[in-house]
Coordinates of C-alpha atoms in Angstrom, one line a residue:
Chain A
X1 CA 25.2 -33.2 -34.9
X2 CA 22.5 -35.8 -34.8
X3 CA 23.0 -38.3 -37.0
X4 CA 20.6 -41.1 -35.7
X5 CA 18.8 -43.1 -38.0
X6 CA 15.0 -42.5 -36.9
X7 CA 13.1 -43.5 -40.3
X8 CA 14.3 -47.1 -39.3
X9 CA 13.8 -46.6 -35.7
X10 CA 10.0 -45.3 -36.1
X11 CA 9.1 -48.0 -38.6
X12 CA 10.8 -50.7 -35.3
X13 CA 8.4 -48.5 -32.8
X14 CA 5.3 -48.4 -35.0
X15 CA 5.6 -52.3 -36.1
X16 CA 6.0 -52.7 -32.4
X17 CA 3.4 -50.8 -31.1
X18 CA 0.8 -52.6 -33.5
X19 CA 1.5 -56.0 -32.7
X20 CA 0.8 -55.3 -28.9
X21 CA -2.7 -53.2 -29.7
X22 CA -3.5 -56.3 -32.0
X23 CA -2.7 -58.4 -28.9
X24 CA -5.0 -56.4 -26.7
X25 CA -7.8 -56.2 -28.7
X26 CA -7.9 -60.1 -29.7
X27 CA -7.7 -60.5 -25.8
X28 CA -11.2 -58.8 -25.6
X29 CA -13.8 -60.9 -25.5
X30 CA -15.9 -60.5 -28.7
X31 CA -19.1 -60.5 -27.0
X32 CA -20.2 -57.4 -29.0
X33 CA -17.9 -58.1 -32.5
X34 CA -19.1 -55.1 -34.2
X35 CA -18.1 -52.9 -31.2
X36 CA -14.9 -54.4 -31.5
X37 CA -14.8 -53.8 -35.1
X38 CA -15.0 -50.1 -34.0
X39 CA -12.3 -50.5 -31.8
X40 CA -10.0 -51.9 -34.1
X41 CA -11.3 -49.4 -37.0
X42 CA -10.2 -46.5 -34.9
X43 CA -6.9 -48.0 -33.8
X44 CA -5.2 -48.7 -37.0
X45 CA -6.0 -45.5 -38.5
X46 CA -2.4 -45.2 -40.4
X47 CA -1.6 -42.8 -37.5
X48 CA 2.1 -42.1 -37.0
X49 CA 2.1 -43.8 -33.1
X50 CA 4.5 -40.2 -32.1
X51 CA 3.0 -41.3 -28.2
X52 CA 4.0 -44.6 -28.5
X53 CA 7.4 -43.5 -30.3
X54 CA 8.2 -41.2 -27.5
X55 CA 7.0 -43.5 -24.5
X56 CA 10.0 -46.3 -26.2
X57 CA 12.3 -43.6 -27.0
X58 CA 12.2 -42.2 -23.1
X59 CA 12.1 -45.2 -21.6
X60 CA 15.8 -45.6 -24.0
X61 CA 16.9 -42.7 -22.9
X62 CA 16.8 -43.1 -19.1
X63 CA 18.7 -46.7 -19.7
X64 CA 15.4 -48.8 -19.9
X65 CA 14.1 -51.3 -22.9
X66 CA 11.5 -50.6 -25.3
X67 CA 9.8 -54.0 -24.4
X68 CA 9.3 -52.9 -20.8
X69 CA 7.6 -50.4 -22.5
X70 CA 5.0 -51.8 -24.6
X71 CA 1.4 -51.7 -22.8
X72 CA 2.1 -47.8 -22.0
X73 CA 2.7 -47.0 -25.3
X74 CA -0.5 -49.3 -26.3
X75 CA -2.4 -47.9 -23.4
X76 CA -1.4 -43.9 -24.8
X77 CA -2.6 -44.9 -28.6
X78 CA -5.4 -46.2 -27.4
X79 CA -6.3 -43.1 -25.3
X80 CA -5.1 -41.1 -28.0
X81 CA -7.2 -43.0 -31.1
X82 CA -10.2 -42.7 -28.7
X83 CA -10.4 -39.1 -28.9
X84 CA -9.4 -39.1 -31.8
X85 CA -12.8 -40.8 -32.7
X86 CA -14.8 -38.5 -30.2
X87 CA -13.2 -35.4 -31.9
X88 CA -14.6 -36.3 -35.5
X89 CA -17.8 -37.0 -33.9
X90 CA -21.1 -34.6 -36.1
X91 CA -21.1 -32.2 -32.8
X92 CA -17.7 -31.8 -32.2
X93 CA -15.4 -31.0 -35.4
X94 CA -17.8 -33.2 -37.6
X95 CA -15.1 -35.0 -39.8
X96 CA -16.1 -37.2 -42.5
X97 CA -12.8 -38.1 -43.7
X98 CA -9.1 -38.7 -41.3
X99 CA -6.0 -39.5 -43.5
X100 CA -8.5 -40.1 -46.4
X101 CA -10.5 -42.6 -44.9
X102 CA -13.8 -42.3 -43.4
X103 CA -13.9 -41.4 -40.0
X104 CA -15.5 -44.2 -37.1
X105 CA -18.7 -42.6 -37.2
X106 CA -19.1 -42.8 -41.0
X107 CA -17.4 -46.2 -41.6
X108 CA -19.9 -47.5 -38.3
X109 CA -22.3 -45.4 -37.1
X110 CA -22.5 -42.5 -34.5
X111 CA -23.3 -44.4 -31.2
X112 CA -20.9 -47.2 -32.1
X113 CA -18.3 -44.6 -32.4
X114 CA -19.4 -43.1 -29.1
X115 CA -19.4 -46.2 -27.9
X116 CA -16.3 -47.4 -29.3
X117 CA -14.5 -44.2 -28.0
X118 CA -15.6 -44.9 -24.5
X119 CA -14.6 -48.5 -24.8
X120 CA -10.5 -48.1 -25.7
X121 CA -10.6 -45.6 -22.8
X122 CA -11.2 -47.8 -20.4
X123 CA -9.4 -50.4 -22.1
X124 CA -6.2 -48.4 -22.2
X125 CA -6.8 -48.6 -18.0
X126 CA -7.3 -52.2 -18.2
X127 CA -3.8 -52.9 -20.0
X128 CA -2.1 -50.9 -17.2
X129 CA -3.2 -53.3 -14.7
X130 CA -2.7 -56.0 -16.5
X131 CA 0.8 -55.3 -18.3
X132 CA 2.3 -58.7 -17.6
X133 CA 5.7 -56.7 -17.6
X134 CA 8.2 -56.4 -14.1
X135 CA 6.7 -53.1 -12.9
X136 CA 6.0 -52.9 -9.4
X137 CA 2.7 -52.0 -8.2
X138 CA 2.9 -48.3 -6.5
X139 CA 4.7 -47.6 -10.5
X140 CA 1.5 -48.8 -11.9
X141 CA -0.6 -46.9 -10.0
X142 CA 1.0 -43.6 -10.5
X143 CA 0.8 -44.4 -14.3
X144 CA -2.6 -45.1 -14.1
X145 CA -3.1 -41.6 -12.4
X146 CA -0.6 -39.9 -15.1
X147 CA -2.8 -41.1 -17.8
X148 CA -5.8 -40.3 -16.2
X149 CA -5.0 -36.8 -15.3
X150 CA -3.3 -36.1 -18.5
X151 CA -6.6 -37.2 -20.2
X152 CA -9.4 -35.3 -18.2
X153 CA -10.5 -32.1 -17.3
X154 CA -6.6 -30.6 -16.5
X155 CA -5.5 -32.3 -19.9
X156 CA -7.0 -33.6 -23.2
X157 CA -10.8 -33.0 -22.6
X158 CA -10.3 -29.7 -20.5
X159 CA -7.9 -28.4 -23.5
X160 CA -10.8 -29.8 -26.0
X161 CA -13.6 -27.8 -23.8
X162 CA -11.2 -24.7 -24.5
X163 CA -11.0 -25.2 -27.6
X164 CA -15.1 -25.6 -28.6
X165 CA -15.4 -22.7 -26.1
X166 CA -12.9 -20.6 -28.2
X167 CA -14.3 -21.3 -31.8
X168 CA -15.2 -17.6 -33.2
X169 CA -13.0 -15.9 -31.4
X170 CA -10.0 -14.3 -31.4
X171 CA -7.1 -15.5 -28.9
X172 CA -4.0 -14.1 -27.9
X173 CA -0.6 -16.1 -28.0
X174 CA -1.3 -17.3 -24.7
X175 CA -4.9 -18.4 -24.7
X176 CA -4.2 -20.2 -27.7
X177 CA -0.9 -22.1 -25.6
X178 CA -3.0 -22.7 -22.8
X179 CA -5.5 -24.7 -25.6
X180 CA -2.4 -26.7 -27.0
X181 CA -0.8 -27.1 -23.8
X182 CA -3.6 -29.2 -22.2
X183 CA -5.4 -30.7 -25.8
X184 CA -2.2 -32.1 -27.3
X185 CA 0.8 -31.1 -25.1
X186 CA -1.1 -33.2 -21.4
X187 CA -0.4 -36.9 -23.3
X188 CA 2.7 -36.3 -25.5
X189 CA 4.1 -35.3 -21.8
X190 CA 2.5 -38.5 -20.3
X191 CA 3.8 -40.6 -23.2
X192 CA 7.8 -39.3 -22.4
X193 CA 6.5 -39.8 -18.8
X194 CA 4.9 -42.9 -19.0
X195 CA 7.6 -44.4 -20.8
X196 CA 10.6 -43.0 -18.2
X197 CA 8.8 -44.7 -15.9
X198 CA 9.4 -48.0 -16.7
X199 CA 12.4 -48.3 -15.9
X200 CA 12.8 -48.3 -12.4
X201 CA 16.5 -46.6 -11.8
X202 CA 14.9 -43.2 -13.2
X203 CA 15.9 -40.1 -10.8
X204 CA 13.4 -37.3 -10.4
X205 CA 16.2 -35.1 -11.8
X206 CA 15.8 -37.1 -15.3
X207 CA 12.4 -37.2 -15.0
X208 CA 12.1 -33.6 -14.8
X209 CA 14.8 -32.9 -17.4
X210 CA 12.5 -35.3 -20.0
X211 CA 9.6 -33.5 -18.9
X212 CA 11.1 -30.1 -19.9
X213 CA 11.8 -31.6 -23.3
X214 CA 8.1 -33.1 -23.7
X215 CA 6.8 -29.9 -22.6
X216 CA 8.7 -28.4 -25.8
X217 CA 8.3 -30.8 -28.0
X218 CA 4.4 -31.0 -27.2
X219 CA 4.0 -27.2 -28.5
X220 CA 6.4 -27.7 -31.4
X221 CA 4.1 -30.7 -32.6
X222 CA 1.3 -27.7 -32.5
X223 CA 2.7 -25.0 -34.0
X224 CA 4.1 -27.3 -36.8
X225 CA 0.6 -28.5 -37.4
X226 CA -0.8 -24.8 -38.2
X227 CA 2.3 -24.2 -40.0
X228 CA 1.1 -27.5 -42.3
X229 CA -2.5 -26.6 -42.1
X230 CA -1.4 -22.7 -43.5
X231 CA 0.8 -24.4 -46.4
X232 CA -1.1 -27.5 -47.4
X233 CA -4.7 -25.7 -47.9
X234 CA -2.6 -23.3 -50.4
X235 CA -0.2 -25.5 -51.6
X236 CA -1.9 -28.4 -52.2
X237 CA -5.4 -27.3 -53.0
X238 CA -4.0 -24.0 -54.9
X239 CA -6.2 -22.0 -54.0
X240 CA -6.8 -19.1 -51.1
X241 CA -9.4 -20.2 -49.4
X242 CA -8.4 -22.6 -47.4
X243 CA -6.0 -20.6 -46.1
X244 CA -7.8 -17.8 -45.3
X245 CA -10.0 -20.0 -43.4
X246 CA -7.0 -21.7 -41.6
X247 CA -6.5 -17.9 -40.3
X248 CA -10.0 -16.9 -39.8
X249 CA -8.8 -19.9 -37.3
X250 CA -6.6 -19.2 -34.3
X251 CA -3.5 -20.7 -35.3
X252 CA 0.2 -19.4 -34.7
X253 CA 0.5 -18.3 -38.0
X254 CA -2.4 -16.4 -37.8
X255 CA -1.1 -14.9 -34.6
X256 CA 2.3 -14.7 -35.5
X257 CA 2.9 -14.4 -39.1
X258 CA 4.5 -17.7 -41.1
X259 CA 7.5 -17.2 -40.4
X260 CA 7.6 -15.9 -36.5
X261 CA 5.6 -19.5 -36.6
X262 CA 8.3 -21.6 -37.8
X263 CA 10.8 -19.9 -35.8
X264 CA 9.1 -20.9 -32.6
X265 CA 9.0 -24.1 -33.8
X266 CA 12.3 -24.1 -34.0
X267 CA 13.5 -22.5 -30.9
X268 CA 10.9 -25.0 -28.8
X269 CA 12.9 -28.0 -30.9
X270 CA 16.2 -26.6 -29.6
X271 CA 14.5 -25.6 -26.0
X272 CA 14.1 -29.5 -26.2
X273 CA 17.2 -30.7 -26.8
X274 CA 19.1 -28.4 -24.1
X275 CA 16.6 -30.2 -22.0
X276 CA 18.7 -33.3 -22.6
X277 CA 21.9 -32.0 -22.5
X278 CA 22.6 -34.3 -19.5
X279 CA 21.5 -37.4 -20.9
X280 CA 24.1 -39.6 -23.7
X281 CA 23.4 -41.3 -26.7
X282 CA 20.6 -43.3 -25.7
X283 CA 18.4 -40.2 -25.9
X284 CA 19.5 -40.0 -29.7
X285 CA 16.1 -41.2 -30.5
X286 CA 14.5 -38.3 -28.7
X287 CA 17.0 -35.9 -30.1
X288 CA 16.0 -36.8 -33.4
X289 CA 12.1 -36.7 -32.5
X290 CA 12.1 -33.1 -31.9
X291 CA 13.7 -32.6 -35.2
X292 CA 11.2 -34.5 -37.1
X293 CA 8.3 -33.2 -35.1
X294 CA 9.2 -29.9 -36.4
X295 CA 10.5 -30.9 -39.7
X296 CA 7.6 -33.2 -41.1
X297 CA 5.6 -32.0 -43.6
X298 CA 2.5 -34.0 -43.0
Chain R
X1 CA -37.8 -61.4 8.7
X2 CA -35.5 -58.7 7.8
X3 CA -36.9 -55.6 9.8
X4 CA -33.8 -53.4 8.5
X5 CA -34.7 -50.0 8.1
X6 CA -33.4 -49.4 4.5
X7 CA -34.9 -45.5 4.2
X8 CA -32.7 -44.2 6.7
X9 CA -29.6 -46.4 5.9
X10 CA -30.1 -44.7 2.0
X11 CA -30.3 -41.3 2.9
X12 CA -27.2 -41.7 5.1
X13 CA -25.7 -43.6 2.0
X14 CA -26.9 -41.0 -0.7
X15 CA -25.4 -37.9 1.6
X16 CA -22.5 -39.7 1.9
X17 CA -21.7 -40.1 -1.8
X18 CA -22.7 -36.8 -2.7
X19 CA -20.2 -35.4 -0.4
X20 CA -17.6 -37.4 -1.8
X21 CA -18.5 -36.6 -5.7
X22 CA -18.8 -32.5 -4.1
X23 CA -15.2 -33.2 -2.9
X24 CA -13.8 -34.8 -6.0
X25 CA -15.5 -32.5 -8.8
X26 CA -14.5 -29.4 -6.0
X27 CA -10.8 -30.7 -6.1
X28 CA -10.4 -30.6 -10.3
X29 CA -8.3 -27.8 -11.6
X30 CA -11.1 -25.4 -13.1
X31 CA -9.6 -25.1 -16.8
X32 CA -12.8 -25.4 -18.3
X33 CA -15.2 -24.3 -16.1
X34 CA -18.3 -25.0 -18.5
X35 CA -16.5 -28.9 -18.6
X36 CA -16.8 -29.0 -14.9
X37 CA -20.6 -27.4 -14.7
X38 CA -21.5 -30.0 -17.4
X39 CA -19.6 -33.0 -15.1
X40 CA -21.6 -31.9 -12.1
X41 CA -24.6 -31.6 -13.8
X42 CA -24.7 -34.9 -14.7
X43 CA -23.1 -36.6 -11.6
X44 CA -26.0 -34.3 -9.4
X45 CA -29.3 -35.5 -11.2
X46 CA -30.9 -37.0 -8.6
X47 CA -30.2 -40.5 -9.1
X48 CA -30.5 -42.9 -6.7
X49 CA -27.1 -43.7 -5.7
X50 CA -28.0 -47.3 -6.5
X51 CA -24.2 -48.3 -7.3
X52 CA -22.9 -46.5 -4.0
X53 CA -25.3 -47.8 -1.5
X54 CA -24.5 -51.4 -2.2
X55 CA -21.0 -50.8 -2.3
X56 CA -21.1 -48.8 1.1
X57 CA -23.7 -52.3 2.1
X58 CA -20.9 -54.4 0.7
X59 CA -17.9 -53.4 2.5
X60 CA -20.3 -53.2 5.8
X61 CA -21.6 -57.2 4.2
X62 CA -17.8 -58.2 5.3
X63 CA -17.0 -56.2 8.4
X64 CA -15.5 -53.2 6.8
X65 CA -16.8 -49.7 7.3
X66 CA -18.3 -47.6 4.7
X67 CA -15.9 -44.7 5.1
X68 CA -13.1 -47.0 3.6
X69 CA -16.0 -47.5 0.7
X70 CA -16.6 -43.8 0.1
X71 CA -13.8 -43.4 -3.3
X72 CA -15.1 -46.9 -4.4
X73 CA -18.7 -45.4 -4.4
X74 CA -17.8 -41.9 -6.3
X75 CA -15.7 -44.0 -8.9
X76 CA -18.7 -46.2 -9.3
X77 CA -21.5 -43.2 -9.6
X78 CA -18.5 -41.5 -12.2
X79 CA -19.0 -44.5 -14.4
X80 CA -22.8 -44.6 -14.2
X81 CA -23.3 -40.8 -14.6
X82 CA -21.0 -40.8 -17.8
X83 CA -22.9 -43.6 -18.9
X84 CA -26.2 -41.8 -18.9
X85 CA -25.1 -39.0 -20.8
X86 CA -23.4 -40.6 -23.3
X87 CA -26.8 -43.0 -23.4
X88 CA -28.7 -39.9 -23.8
X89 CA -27.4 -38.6 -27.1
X90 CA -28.9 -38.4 -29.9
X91 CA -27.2 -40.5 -31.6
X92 CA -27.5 -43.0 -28.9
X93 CA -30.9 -42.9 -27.1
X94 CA -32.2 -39.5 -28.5
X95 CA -33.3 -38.4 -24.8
X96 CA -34.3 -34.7 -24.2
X97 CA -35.2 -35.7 -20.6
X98 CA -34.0 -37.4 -17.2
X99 CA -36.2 -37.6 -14.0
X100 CA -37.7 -34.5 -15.4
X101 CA -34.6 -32.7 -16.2
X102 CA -33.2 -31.5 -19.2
X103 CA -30.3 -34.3 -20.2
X104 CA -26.9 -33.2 -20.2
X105 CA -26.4 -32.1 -24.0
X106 CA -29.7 -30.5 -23.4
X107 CA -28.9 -28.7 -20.9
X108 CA -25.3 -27.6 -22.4
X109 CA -24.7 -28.9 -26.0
X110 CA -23.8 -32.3 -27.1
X111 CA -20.0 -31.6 -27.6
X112 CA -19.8 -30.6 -24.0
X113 CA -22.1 -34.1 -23.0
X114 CA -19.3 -35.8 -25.2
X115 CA -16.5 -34.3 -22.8
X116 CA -18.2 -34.5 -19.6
X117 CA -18.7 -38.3 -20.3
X118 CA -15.2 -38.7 -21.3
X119 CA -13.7 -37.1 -18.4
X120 CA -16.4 -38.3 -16.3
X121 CA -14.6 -41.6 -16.5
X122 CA -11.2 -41.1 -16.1
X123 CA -11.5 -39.0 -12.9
X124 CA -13.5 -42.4 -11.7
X125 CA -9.9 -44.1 -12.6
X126 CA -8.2 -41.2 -10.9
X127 CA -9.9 -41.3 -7.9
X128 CA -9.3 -44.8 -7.3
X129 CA -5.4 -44.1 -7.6
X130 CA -6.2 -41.7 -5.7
X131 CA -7.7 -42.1 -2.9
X132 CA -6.1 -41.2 0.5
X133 CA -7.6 -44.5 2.2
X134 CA -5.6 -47.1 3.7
X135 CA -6.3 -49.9 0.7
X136 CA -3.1 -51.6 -0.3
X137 CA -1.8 -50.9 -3.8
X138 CA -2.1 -54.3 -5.1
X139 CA -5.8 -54.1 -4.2
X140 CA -6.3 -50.5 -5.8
X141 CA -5.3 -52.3 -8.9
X142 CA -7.4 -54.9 -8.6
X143 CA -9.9 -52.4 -8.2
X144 CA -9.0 -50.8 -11.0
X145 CA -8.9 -53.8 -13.5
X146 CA -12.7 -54.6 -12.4
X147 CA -13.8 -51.1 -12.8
X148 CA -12.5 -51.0 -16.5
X149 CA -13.6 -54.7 -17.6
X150 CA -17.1 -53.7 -16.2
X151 CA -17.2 -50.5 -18.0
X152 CA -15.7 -51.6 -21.4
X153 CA -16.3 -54.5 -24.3
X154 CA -16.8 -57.2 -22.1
X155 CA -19.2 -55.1 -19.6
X156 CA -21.1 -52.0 -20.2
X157 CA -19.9 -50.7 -23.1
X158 CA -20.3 -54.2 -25.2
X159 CA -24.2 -54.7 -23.5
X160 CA -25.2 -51.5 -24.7
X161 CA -23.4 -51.9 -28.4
X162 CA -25.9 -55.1 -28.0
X163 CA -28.4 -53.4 -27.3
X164 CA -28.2 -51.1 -30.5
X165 CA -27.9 -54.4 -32.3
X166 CA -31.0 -55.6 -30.9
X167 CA -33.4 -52.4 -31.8
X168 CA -36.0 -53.4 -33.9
X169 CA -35.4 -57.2 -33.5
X170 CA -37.3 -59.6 -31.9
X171 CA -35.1 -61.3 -29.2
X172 CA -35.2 -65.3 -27.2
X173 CA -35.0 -64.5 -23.0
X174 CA -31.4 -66.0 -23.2
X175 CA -30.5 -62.7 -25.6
X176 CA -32.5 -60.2 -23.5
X177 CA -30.7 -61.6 -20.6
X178 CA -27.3 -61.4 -22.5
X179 CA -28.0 -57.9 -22.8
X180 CA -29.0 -56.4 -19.2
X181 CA -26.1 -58.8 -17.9
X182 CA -23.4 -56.8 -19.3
X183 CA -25.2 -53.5 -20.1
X184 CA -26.2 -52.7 -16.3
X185 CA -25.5 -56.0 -14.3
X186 CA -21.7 -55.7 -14.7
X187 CA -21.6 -52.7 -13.2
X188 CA -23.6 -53.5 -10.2
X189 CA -21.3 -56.6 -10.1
X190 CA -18.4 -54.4 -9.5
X191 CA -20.3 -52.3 -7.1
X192 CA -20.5 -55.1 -4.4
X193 CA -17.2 -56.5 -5.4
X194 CA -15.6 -53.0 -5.1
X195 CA -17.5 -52.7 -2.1
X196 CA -16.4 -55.4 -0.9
X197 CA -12.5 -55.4 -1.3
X198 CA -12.2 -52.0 0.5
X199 CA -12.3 -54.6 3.9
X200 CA -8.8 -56.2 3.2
X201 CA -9.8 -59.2 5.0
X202 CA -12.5 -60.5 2.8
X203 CA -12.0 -64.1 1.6
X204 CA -13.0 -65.5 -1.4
X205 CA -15.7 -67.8 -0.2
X206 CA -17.5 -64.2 0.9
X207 CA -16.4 -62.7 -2.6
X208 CA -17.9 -65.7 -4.6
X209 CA -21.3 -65.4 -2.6
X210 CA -21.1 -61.4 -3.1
X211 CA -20.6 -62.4 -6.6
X212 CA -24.0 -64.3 -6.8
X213 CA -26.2 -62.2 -5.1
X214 CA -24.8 -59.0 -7.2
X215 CA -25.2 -61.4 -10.1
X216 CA -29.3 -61.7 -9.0
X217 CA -30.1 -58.3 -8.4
X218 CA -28.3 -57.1 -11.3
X219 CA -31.2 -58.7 -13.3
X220 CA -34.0 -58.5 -10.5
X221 CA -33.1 -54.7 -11.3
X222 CA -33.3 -54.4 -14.8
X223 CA -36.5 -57.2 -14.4
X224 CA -38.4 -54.7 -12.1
X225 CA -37.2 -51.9 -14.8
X226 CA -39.4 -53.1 -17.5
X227 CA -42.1 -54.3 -15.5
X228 CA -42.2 -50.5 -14.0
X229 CA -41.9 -49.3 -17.5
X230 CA -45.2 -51.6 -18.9
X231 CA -47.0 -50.2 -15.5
X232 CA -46.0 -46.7 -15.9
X233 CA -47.2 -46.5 -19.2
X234 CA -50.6 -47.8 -19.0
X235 CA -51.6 -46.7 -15.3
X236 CA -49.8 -42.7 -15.4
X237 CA -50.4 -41.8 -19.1
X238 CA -54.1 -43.8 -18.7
X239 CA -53.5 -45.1 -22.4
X240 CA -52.4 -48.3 -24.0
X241 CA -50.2 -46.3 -26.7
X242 CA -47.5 -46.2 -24.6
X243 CA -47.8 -49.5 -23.1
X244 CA -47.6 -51.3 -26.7
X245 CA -44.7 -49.1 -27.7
X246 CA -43.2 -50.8 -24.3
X247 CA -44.0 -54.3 -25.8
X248 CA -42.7 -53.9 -29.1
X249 CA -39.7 -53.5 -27.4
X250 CA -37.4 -56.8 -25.9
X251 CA -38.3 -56.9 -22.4
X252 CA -39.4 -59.4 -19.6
X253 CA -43.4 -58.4 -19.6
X254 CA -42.9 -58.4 -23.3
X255 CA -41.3 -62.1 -23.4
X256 CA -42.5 -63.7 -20.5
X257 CA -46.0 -62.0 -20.3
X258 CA -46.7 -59.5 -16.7
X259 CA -47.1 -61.9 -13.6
X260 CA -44.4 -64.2 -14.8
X261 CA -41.6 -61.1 -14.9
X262 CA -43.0 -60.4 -11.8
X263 CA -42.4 -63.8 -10.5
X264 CA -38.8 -63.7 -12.1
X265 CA -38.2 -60.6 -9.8
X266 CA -39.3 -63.0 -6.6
X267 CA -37.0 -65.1 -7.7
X268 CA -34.3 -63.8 -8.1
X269 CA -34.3 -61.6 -4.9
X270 CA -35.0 -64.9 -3.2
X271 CA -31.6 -66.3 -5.1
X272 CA -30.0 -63.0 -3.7
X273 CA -30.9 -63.6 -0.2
X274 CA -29.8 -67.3 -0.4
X275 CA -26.3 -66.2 -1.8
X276 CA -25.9 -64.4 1.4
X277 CA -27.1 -67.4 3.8
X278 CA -23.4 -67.7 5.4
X279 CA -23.6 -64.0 6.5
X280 CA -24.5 -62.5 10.1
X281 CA -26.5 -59.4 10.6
X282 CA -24.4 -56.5 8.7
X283 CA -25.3 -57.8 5.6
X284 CA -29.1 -57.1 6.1
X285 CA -28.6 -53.9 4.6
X286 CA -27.8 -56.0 1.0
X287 CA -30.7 -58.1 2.0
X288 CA -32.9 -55.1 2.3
X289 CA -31.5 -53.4 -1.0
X290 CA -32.4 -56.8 -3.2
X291 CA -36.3 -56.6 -1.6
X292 CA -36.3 -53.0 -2.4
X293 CA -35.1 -53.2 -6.1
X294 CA -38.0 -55.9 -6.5
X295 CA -40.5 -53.7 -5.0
X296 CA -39.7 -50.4 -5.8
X297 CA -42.2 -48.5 -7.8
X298 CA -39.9 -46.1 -9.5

C-alpha cells in the first residue's frame, strides 16, 4: 500500500517548477514586453505542472535530484503551455475561457498568441542548451531531440492533426488511442523520460521500465479526462446536454460505456505500477501519480 | 571586381537545400499525412533559399564545405517557412497569397497552417540533433542555442510582435531599424553564423567579421525590400494607390525619401564587403550575395 504523501510533494514540485519558468522568462530580454506579457500569461495559467511533476518524480526514481531536474521540467511546461495557447486559438477548438480565465488570445490578441505560442517553443529549446546544470553534452542533445520529436509530427501536433481530422466522425477504440497516444501521451512520456535522464547512472533497462509506466499513465490521464468531461457537464451543469454532446464526441465513455471507461483507467494505473515493480521507494512519488492521475476529479 | 558567377552557384545551392528538406520531410513518420502535405507545402513555395545559400557561402567563407552545411541550411529554411505561414494568418498578416500561390491556411485551413508552423519548427531543432554530419556535440548545441534566440523573444518572434505594435503608428529610422533587426535580420545572422560553425576550425576573429557583414545585409535586405515594394507598386500596377498605401506604412522610401534608401542599400553592401576584407577568394560567393540583395528586383 502506497502511503506517500503527494499533496505535499506536488505543492514542493509546482512551487519549484514556477520559480525556474519565472527565472527563464525574466532572463528574456524584454525587447517586445507585451510579447512577453503573453508569454508569461500563458505560463502561469493555474495548470497543475503533471509534466514537470513527473520529469522530478522520474528523475527521484532512478536515484537522481529534483534540482538536476529543473530546466526539463521548465522546458516541458513551456512546450506544454505553448500548445496549450495554439489549441484555444478561434480555428482550432476556439476557447474563450481555460480554468475560468480568458484564454491568451482573448486576454491579448490573436497574433500575439500565435506569436507567443511560437515564442515558448523555441524558448523551451533555448533552456536546454543553456541548463547551467552538470549534464553532459551528447545527454543534452538527445533531450533536445526527445522533446522535439515528442512535440512534432510523430507526437503532439501529429496527434492534434488527428484529432481536427477526426472531428464528426466516429472512431473505434483504437483510432481514438492512436489520437491520445501521440496528442497527450508523446510529452507525458518525454517528461518521465526527460527527467530519467538527468541522472546519468540510469540503465536502459530502467529507462524502458519508466517508459512502460508513462506509456500507461499517459492514457489513463485521457481516459480520466472523458470520464470528467462525461460527469462534470451533467453533474455540475445539471443538465443533459452537455453530456450528450461530450458523446456526440469520441470519447472512451462514449466508446465504452462509463463504467468499461473507468475500469480502463484503472487497469492502465495498475499496468503502471507493475511497470515499477523493480524500482524501491524513491519511485513512491510516481506510484502515487498514477493513482491521482486516475483518481482526480478535475 | 568580383566576377563570381552567383546564378549558377544559387541554383546549385537552391537544389541542394531542396534535397535536403525532400529528405527530412520524406524521413517523418506519416501519422498525419494532411500535417505533412501542409509542412511541404509551405517549405516548397518557391522561395529563394536566401537563408541556405549564405549558410552553404558561409561555411565555404571559412574553408569548410557546403555538404557539412546542408542540415544547418534545412533547419534554417524550417524556421523561415514556419515563419511565413504563421505571418500569413489572418490574424497575423491576413494574406490569401504568396508568390502567386495560395498561402498555407488557404490552401488547407488555418488549423492545419497553425500545426504545420508548429511542427515546422521543431523538426528544424530535430534535425540539428540530428544530423548524421561529423559537427561535435558541443557545437550542435551551440547551434542550437543561436537557432532558438534568433527565432524567439529576443529575435524573430519579438521583431514581429514589434511590428504589430507599430501598425498604424508613425515610427523614427532608429525604431524601423529596431524592427527589421530582429524580425528578419536575426535570422540571417544565424544563417552565416550557422554557416559558419559547421567548419570546426573557424576562429572568432572570422566569426566577429561574419557577424558584421550578416549584420549589413540583414538590413541592406529588408532596405531593398521596401524600396522594391514602393517600385512595384507604382511601375506594375501603373497607379499611385498602391504606392501611397506603401508610404503610409514605416519603411525606408517612406522615412528617408526614394534615392536616399537607395543609397542606404549601397552602403550597407559596401559595409558588408569591408567586413569581409581579411578573407581570400571563397568568400566571393558572400560578396556576390550582399550585391545581389542590393540589386535584386524581386
Amino acid at each position: 500500500m502506497n502511503t506517500f504523501a503527494l499533496e505535499p510533494y506536488l505543492a514542493r514540485c509546482q512551487e519549484r517548477v514556477n520559480r525556474r519558468l519565472d527565472y527563464w522568462l525574466t532572463q528574456q530580454h524584454p525587447l517586445a514586453p507585451r510579447l512577453l506579457d503573453a508569454m508569461r500569461y500563458a505560463t502561469f495559467n493555474g495548470g497543475k505542472r503533471v509534466r514537470p511533476v513527473l520529469a522530478y518524480a522520474a528523475a527521484e526514481a532512478v536515484g537522481g535530484q529534483a534540482s538536476q531536474a529543473e530546466d526539463v521540467a521548465s522546458a516541458l511546461e513551456m512546450v506544454h503551455s505553448y500548445s496549450l495557447v495554439h489549441d484555444d486559438l478561434p480555428a482550432m477548438d476556439n476557447d474563450d475561457l481555460r480554468r475560468g480565465k480568458p484564454t491568451c488570445h482573448i486576454a491579448f490578441d490573436e497574433a500575439t498568441a500565435i506569436l507567443a505560442g511560437d515564442a515558448l517553443q523555441c524558448l523551451a529549446f533555448e533552456v536546454l542548451t543553456s541548463s547551467p546544470s552538470a549534464i553532459d553534452d551528447a545527454t543534452r542533445l538527445r533531450m533536445i531531440r526527445t522533446l522535439s520529436v515528442a512535440s512534432g509530427t510523430q507526437g503532439m501536433a501529429g496527434g492534434q492533426a488527428l484529432d481536427l481530422e477526426a472531428e464528426g466522425k466516429s472512431l473505434t477504440l483504437e483510432q481514438l488511442e492512436n489520437i491520445h497516444l501521440h496528442k497527450t501521451g508523446a510529452l507525458i512520456q518525454a517528461s518521465v523520460k526527460l527527467g530519467a535522464m538527468t541522472f546519468a547512472d540510469t540503465n536502459p533497462q530502467q529507462l524502458k521500465a519508466l517508459d512502460c509506466y508513462a506509456g500507461a499513465i499517459g492514457l489513463a490521464f485521457q481516459v480520466q479526462d472523458d470520464i470528467l468531461d462525461v460527469i462534470g457537464e451533467t453533474e455540475q451543469l445539471g443538465k443533459q446536454k452537455g453530456s450528450d454532446e461530450a458523446l456526440a464526441k469520441a470519447t472512451y465513455p462514449a466508446i465504452l460505456g462509463l463504467q468499461p471507461a473507468r475500469d480502463l483507467a484503472q487497469e492502465l494505473c495498475a499496468q503502471a505500477n507493475l511497470a515499477l515493480e523493480s524500482f524501491d521507494h524513491r519511485a513512491d512519488p510516481l506510484r502515487a501519480l498514477a493513482h491521482y492521475i486516475v483518481s482526480r476529479s478535475h
